[in-house]
Structure formats: C-alpha cells, structure tokens
Amino acid sequence: MQKRVHFAPTNTMFSPVPNTPSPALSEVSLPSDSSSEVSTPPPEIDYPRAHYPHSPFPHNTDLLVPKSLPEPGQMQIHYLLAYSPLADIPINFDLSLHWSQIEGQISSHELSEPATSPPLPSLLIICPLVPGDILVRPREFPGPHVTVLDVLYYLYRYLRLAVSQEEYETQATGTTKAAVNSAYHARCGRVSGHQARATEEGKGVKKVDFLQGRNMFKGLSGTLTGAHVWELNVA
C-alpha cells in the first residue's frame, strides 16, 4: 500500500518568547514532543575557526533593517555559525531534532555572543530548499542584537512549522515532492511506539521535510542582497 503524507488542519505560527533575564542554555526550555525528538551526543573535537564566506542569492524582503549597514562583504558572522566549504562547522546540529542537542557542545557565554560583527538587531535567513524566510530577532525582545543562540532557536522553531496542503502542492513538484515525502516518512519513522508515531504523522508535513533529508546544519553564508540576509547551508 502506497504511503501518504498528511497535513495539519491549521498553520501554526509562533511569537517571540516574553522578556526574561538572560538564561543559560540549560535553563531554557521549549515545547518538546519527546516522542519525536531524539538527542544525539556531540563529538568532542577542536574545530578551527572558519573564515566568513559570501555567496550571491537574489532576494527581496520588506524586513525593517537599520538605516546604516556595512556592505555585505564587510559583515562577518560568528565562527560557530560560519559556513566553510573546507572545514566542518563546530556545531553538530541536526535540524530535524530538538535544539537541546547543542547542550554541552557550546558554552553559554559563546551562545550569548552577537551572531554578527557588527551586531544586528535582526537578520533574515533564506534557503533555496525551504519555502518562506526565517526572521531572527532577539529572543528577549526587544533586545540589543541577535545572538548565536537566537539563530539556532529560530532555525529550529521555523522548521517545525506545519506546511499547508496548498503550500505543499505549490512548492513540491516532481522529484522534489517524492524527496519531501520520503523525508516526512523517515522523520516520523524515527518515532518510537505506534501511537506516538501516528500522532507525529498526524501533525503533517513540516518545513524541515523540504530539506529532503539534508538535515545537518552547515552554517550560514552571506549574500549580496544585504548585510542582514544570510543563506542556510545544509548537508
């Protein structure tokens, strides 16, 4: 019998969390479905700091940005988030799993550092594979700037959003649809227990399934669109 994909009855959106004192990573909690989230132990490897590459990607956005921004080539991103084709990124982050997997990999001090230099009050993440744009703002809104933790947090939250059937039919066609379907079934198949698996399947196709199984975070690369627009790289 041919497997079918499902869709959530509503398109769930989320808002920034309330303004609270700056917590350590272990003190931060997100809604977690233990039936569908599997943690992976991080490797203990000393990674070299990568350079900050830039790649062109045409894009239009109505995002409000600071009146004065450096040229794209002058903006830098934190080494923990920087894509490099010649080196692995220092974070073992599977975008299909809960973001708490980064615990123990990165100190709370580094997570609280600005995501870019100079710091930005907001930034936009785009990905050719995923419909829509990921707006990243300080979790402690209104905060002074986007941190490393803010980027990882919003990547996880956005990719967990359900996809409507209309969006699925519009964005996924041909071989892409087959790959999205396969990613959906693989993700749900990792859930232990028949009932829990059925519950996860009922939540429908999610944005992360559009990565087509390329779930490993490989960093952000700059674009020529603007210093605040960054492209997500996956593998």
mmCIF file of C-alpha atoms in Angstrom:
data_model
loop_
_atom_site.group_PDB
_atom_site.id
_atom_site.type_symbol
_atom_site.label_atom_id
_atom_site.label_comp_id
_atom_site.label_asym_id
_atom_site.label_seq_id
_atom_site.Cartn_x
_atom_site.Cartn_y
_atom_site.Cartn_z
ATOM 1 C CA MET A 1 0.000 0.000 0.000
ATOM 2 C CA GLN A 2 1.390 3.388 -1.019
ATOM 3 C CA LYS A 3 2.359 5.680 1.819
ATOM 4 C CA ARG A 4 0.581 9.013 2.002
ATOM 5 C CA VAL A 5 1.583 12.254 3.635
ATOM 6 C CA HIS A 6 -0.664 14.222 5.976
ATOM 7 C CA PHE A 7 -1.203 17.899 6.684
ATOM 8 C CA ALA A 8 -2.007 19.763 9.867
ATOM 9 C CA PRO A 9 -5.545 21.246 9.925
ATOM 10 C CA THR A 10 -4.171 24.693 10.816
ATOM 11 C CA ASN A 11 -0.988 26.595 10.065
ATOM 12 C CA THR A 12 0.570 27.263 13.472
ATOM 13 C CA MET A 13 2.607 30.433 13.927
ATOM 14 C CA PHE A 14 4.748 31.418 16.888
ATOM 15 C CA SER A 15 5.731 34.643 18.627
ATOM 16 C CA PRO A 16 8.945 35.666 20.403
ATOM 17 C CA VAL A 17 9.131 34.499 23.994
ATOM 18 C CA PRO A 18 8.434 37.061 26.749
ATOM 19 C CA ASN A 19 11.201 39.296 28.008
ATOM 20 C CA THR A 20 13.073 37.460 30.774
ATOM 21 C CA PRO A 21 16.525 37.638 32.377
ATOM 22 C CA SER A 22 19.235 36.106 30.191
ATOM 23 C CA PRO A 23 19.333 32.367 30.975
ATOM 24 C CA ALA A 24 21.987 29.747 30.419
ATOM 25 C CA LEU A 25 21.179 27.130 27.807
ATOM 26 C CA SER A 26 20.305 24.521 30.420
ATOM 27 C CA GLU A 27 17.728 26.905 31.883
ATOM 28 C CA VAL A 28 15.973 27.478 28.571
ATOM 29 C CA SER A 29 13.073 25.192 27.715
ATOM 30 C CA LEU A 30 10.998 24.788 24.578
ATOM 31 C CA PRO A 31 7.827 22.806 23.983
ATOM 32 C CA SER A 32 9.180 19.350 23.247
ATOM 33 C CA ASP A 33 7.418 16.299 21.905
ATOM 34 C CA SER A 34 9.511 13.553 23.429
ATOM 35 C CA SER A 35 8.007 11.065 21.002
ATOM 36 C CA SER A 36 9.511 12.834 18.023
ATOM 37 C CA GLU A 37 12.718 14.371 19.349
ATOM 38 C CA VAL A 38 15.861 12.279 19.632
ATOM 39 C CA SER A 39 19.059 13.726 21.041
ATOM 40 C CA THR A 40 22.469 12.911 19.591
ATOM 41 C CA PRO A 41 25.728 13.048 21.568
ATOM 42 C CA PRO A 42 28.048 15.799 20.314
ATOM 43 C CA PRO A 43 31.583 14.944 19.206
ATOM 44 C CA GLU A 44 34.419 16.323 21.307
ATOM 45 C CA ILE A 45 36.518 17.871 18.550
ATOM 46 C CA ASP A 46 38.567 21.049 18.499
ATOM 47 C CA TYR A 47 37.485 22.787 15.313
ATOM 48 C CA PRO A 48 39.439 25.629 13.655
ATOM 49 C CA ARG A 49 37.722 28.983 13.300
ATOM 50 C CA ALA A 50 36.499 29.383 9.738
ATOM 51 C CA HIS A 51 36.526 32.449 7.519
ATOM 52 C CA TYR A 52 33.284 34.216 6.639
ATOM 53 C CA PRO A 53 32.390 33.368 3.035
ATOM 54 C CA HIS A 54 29.780 35.159 0.966
ATOM 55 C CA SER A 55 27.606 33.829 -1.841
ATOM 56 C CA PRO A 56 25.130 35.673 -4.088
ATOM 57 C CA PHE A 57 21.437 34.847 -3.748
ATOM 58 C CA PRO A 58 18.870 37.277 -5.168
ATOM 59 C CA HIS A 59 16.097 38.048 -2.705
ATOM 60 C CA ASN A 60 13.579 40.753 -1.904
ATOM 61 C CA THR A 61 12.355 41.492 1.599
ATOM 62 C CA ASP A 62 10.305 44.093 3.447
ATOM 63 C CA LEU A 63 12.201 43.423 6.670
ATOM 64 C CA LEU A 64 12.949 46.617 8.556
ATOM 65 C CA VAL A 65 16.701 46.921 8.877
ATOM 66 C CA PRO A 66 18.972 49.529 10.443
ATOM 67 C CA LYS A 67 19.367 52.721 8.416
ATOM 68 C CA SER A 68 23.125 52.240 8.302
ATOM 69 C CA LEU A 69 24.536 48.843 7.356
ATOM 70 C CA PRO A 70 28.005 47.886 6.155
ATOM 71 C CA GLU A 71 28.443 46.456 2.688
ATOM 72 C CA PRO A 72 27.706 42.700 2.531
ATOM 73 C CA GLY A 73 31.394 41.915 2.105
ATOM 74 C CA GLN A 74 32.234 43.795 5.309
ATOM 75 C CA MET A 75 29.724 41.971 7.526
ATOM 76 C CA GLN A 76 31.035 38.958 9.439
ATOM 77 C CA ILE A 77 29.205 36.127 11.156
ATOM 78 C CA HIS A 78 30.228 34.325 14.339
ATOM 79 C CA TYR A 79 32.616 31.444 13.682
ATOM 80 C CA LEU A 80 30.150 28.978 15.259
ATOM 81 C CA LEU A 81 27.655 29.847 12.516
ATOM 82 C CA ALA A 82 30.015 30.429 9.577
ATOM 83 C CA TYR A 83 29.800 28.138 6.548
ATOM 84 C CA SER A 84 33.096 26.927 5.123
ATOM 85 C CA PRO A 85 33.435 24.503 2.191
ATOM 86 C CA LEU A 86 36.842 23.424 3.522
ATOM 87 C CA ALA A 87 36.048 22.664 7.165
ATOM 88 C CA ASP A 88 33.270 21.200 9.286
ATOM 89 C CA ILE A 89 31.241 23.619 11.346
ATOM 90 C CA PRO A 90 31.882 23.436 15.123
ATOM 91 C CA ILE A 91 28.243 22.509 15.869
ATOM 92 C CA ASN A 92 26.704 19.068 15.466
ATOM 93 C CA PHE A 93 23.128 20.230 14.830
ATOM 94 C CA ASP A 94 20.532 18.026 13.142
ATOM 95 C CA LEU A 95 17.765 20.428 12.137
ATOM 96 C CA SER A 96 15.134 17.674 12.288
ATOM 97 C CA LEU A 97 15.767 17.138 16.016
ATOM 98 C CA HIS A 98 15.206 19.277 19.091
ATOM 99 C CA TRP A 99 17.623 22.157 19.500
ATOM 100 C CA SER A 100 18.607 20.992 23.012
ATOM 101 C CA GLN A 101 21.067 18.640 21.273
ATOM 102 C CA ILE A 102 23.579 21.527 21.296
ATOM 103 C CA GLU A 103 23.842 21.348 25.097
ATOM 104 C CA GLY A 104 27.394 20.527 26.082
ATOM 105 C CA GLN A 105 28.781 21.483 22.691
ATOM 106 C CA ILE A 106 28.895 25.248 23.214
ATOM 107 C CA SER A 107 29.362 27.345 26.328
ATOM 108 C CA SER A 108 26.551 29.648 27.423
ATOM 109 C CA HIS A 109 28.996 32.533 27.034
ATOM 110 C CA GLU A 110 29.540 31.842 23.324
ATOM 111 C CA LEU A 111 25.833 31.267 22.764
ATOM 112 C CA SER A 112 25.120 34.731 24.135
ATOM 113 C CA GLU A 113 27.657 36.429 21.846
ATOM 114 C CA PRO A 114 26.441 38.527 18.877
ATOM 115 C CA ALA A 115 25.734 36.425 15.799
ATOM 116 C CA THR A 116 27.318 39.031 13.537
ATOM 117 C CA SER A 117 30.018 41.660 13.623
ATOM 118 C CA PRO A 118 28.937 44.391 13.775
ATOM 119 C CA PRO A 119 25.874 43.190 15.753
ATOM 120 C CA LEU A 120 22.439 43.344 14.108
ATOM 121 C CA PRO A 121 19.023 43.874 15.755
ATOM 122 C CA SER A 122 17.509 41.357 13.305
ATOM 123 C CA LEU A 123 18.545 39.247 10.367
ATOM 124 C CA LEU A 124 16.912 37.129 7.689
ATOM 125 C CA ILE A 125 17.817 33.542 6.808
ATOM 126 C CA ILE A 126 16.887 32.135 3.422
ATOM 127 C CA CYS A 127 17.252 28.649 1.975
ATOM 128 C CA PRO A 128 16.556 27.631 -1.644
ATOM 129 C CA LEU A 129 15.039 24.358 -0.425
ATOM 130 C CA VAL A 130 12.595 25.739 2.138
ATOM 131 C CA PRO A 131 9.566 27.948 1.377
ATOM 132 C CA GLY A 132 9.492 31.255 3.197
ATOM 133 C CA ASP A 133 12.098 33.278 5.063
ATOM 134 C CA ILE A 134 13.303 32.913 8.643
ATOM 135 C CA LEU A 135 13.215 36.186 10.559
ATOM 136 C CA VAL A 136 15.592 36.122 13.519
ATOM 137 C CA ARG A 137 15.181 38.622 16.338
ATOM 138 C CA PRO A 138 16.456 38.648 19.913
ATOM 139 C CA ARG A 139 14.543 36.083 21.963
ATOM 140 C CA GLU A 140 14.497 38.611 24.799
ATOM 141 C CA PHE A 141 12.593 41.038 22.590
ATOM 142 C CA PRO A 142 13.288 43.897 22.382
ATOM 143 C CA GLY A 143 16.946 43.004 22.778
ATOM 144 C CA PRO A 144 20.019 44.869 21.593
ATOM 145 C CA HIS A 145 21.123 42.358 18.964
ATOM 146 C CA VAL A 146 20.758 38.836 17.577
ATOM 147 C CA THR A 147 22.895 36.232 19.358
ATOM 148 C CA VAL A 148 24.242 32.837 18.307
ATOM 149 C CA LEU A 149 21.521 31.202 20.396
ATOM 150 C CA ASP A 150 18.819 33.300 18.714
ATOM 151 C CA VAL A 151 19.859 31.949 15.307
ATOM 152 C CA LEU A 152 19.766 28.299 16.406
ATOM 153 C CA TYR A 153 16.480 28.825 18.251
ATOM 154 C CA TYR A 154 14.636 30.388 15.320
ATOM 155 C CA LEU A 155 16.011 27.874 12.828
ATOM 156 C CA TYR A 156 14.519 25.085 14.930
ATOM 157 C CA ARG A 157 11.205 26.837 15.544
ATOM 158 C CA TYR A 158 10.641 27.819 11.916
ATOM 159 C CA LEU A 159 11.488 24.402 10.513
ATOM 160 C CA ARG A 160 8.994 22.793 12.923
ATOM 161 C CA LEU A 161 6.105 24.765 11.411
ATOM 162 C CA ALA A 162 3.486 22.711 9.589
ATOM 163 C CA VAL A 163 3.084 23.051 5.831
ATOM 164 C CA SER A 164 -0.399 23.550 4.398
ATOM 165 C CA GLN A 165 -1.557 21.323 1.564
ATOM 166 C CA GLU A 166 -1.694 24.350 -0.744
ATOM 167 C CA GLU A 167 1.897 25.248 0.083
ATOM 168 C CA TYR A 168 2.929 21.621 -0.392
ATOM 169 C CA GLU A 169 1.299 21.360 -3.809
ATOM 170 C CA THR A 170 2.775 24.688 -4.908
ATOM 171 C CA GLN A 171 6.326 24.208 -3.665
ATOM 172 C CA ALA A 172 6.842 20.453 -4.038
ATOM 173 C CA THR A 173 6.627 19.116 -7.581
ATOM 174 C CA GLY A 174 8.026 16.117 -9.419
ATOM 175 C CA THR A 175 11.155 14.617 -7.882
ATOM 176 C CA THR A 176 11.087 17.273 -5.154
ATOM 177 C CA LYS A 177 7.704 16.035 -3.943
ATOM 178 C CA ALA A 178 8.988 12.462 -3.773
ATOM 179 C CA ALA A 179 12.019 13.602 -1.758
ATOM 180 C CA VAL A 180 9.857 15.659 0.625
ATOM 181 C CA ASN A 181 7.530 12.678 1.112
ATOM 182 C CA SER A 182 10.496 10.427 1.824
ATOM 183 C CA ALA A 183 11.876 12.890 4.385
ATOM 184 C CA TYR A 184 8.465 13.112 6.083
ATOM 185 C CA HIS A 185 8.146 9.327 6.403
ATOM 186 C CA ALA A 186 11.762 8.969 7.566
ATOM 187 C CA ARG A 187 11.266 11.605 10.260
ATOM 188 C CA CYS A 188 8.047 10.066 11.517
ATOM 189 C CA GLY A 189 9.569 6.590 11.279
ATOM 190 C CA ARG A 190 12.174 7.517 13.891
ATOM 191 C CA VAL A 191 9.446 7.966 16.498
ATOM 192 C CA SER A 192 9.189 5.048 18.917
ATOM 193 C CA GLY A 193 5.804 3.466 19.537
ATOM 194 C CA HIS A 194 2.866 3.009 17.191
ATOM 195 C CA GLN A 195 0.604 5.579 18.860
ATOM 196 C CA ALA A 196 3.328 8.207 19.153
ATOM 197 C CA ARG A 197 4.307 7.641 15.536
ATOM 198 C CA ALA A 198 0.699 8.013 14.405
ATOM 199 C CA THR A 199 0.435 11.247 16.395
ATOM 200 C CA GLU A 200 3.532 12.663 14.725
ATOM 201 C CA GLU A 201 2.267 11.641 11.284
ATOM 202 C CA GLY A 202 -0.983 13.441 12.062
ATOM 203 C CA LYS A 203 0.917 16.683 12.619
ATOM 204 C CA GLY A 204 1.644 16.650 8.912
ATOM 205 C CA VAL A 205 4.482 17.690 6.640
ATOM 206 C CA LYS A 206 6.750 20.310 8.205
ATOM 207 C CA LYS A 207 9.129 22.877 6.767
ATOM 208 C CA VAL A 208 12.074 20.687 7.744
ATOM 209 C CA ASP A 209 10.864 17.978 5.354
ATOM 210 C CA PHE A 210 11.591 20.346 2.463
ATOM 211 C CA LEU A 211 15.277 19.879 3.270
ATOM 212 C CA GLN A 212 14.730 16.442 1.682
ATOM 213 C CA GLY A 213 16.837 14.616 4.255
ATOM 214 C CA ARG A 214 19.693 17.129 4.200
ATOM 215 C CA ASN A 215 19.167 17.957 7.855
ATOM 216 C CA MET A 216 22.666 18.747 9.108
ATOM 217 C CA PHE A 217 23.337 22.428 9.748
ATOM 218 C CA LYS A 218 26.453 23.512 7.847
ATOM 219 C CA GLY A 219 26.402 27.193 8.644
ATOM 220 C CA LEU A 220 25.327 30.481 7.118
ATOM 221 C CA SER A 221 26.901 32.246 4.160
ATOM 222 C CA GLY A 222 26.474 35.899 3.279
ATOM 223 C CA THR A 223 24.533 37.165 0.280
ATOM 224 C CA LEU A 224 24.800 40.183 -1.977
ATOM 225 C CA THR A 225 21.211 41.134 -1.157
ATOM 226 C CA GLY A 226 22.187 42.852 2.062
ATOM 227 C CA ALA A 227 24.345 42.539 5.138
ATOM 228 C CA HIS A 228 21.319 41.291 7.104
ATOM 229 C CA VAL A 229 20.426 38.427 4.714
ATOM 230 C CA TRP A 230 22.149 35.070 5.172
ATOM 231 C CA GLU A 231 21.786 31.764 3.352
ATOM 232 C CA LEU A 232 21.339 28.461 5.195
ATOM 233 C CA ASN A 233 23.668 25.643 4.120
ATOM 234 C CA VAL A 234 22.765 22.025 4.840
ATOM 235 C CA ALA A 235 24.057 18.547 4.071
#
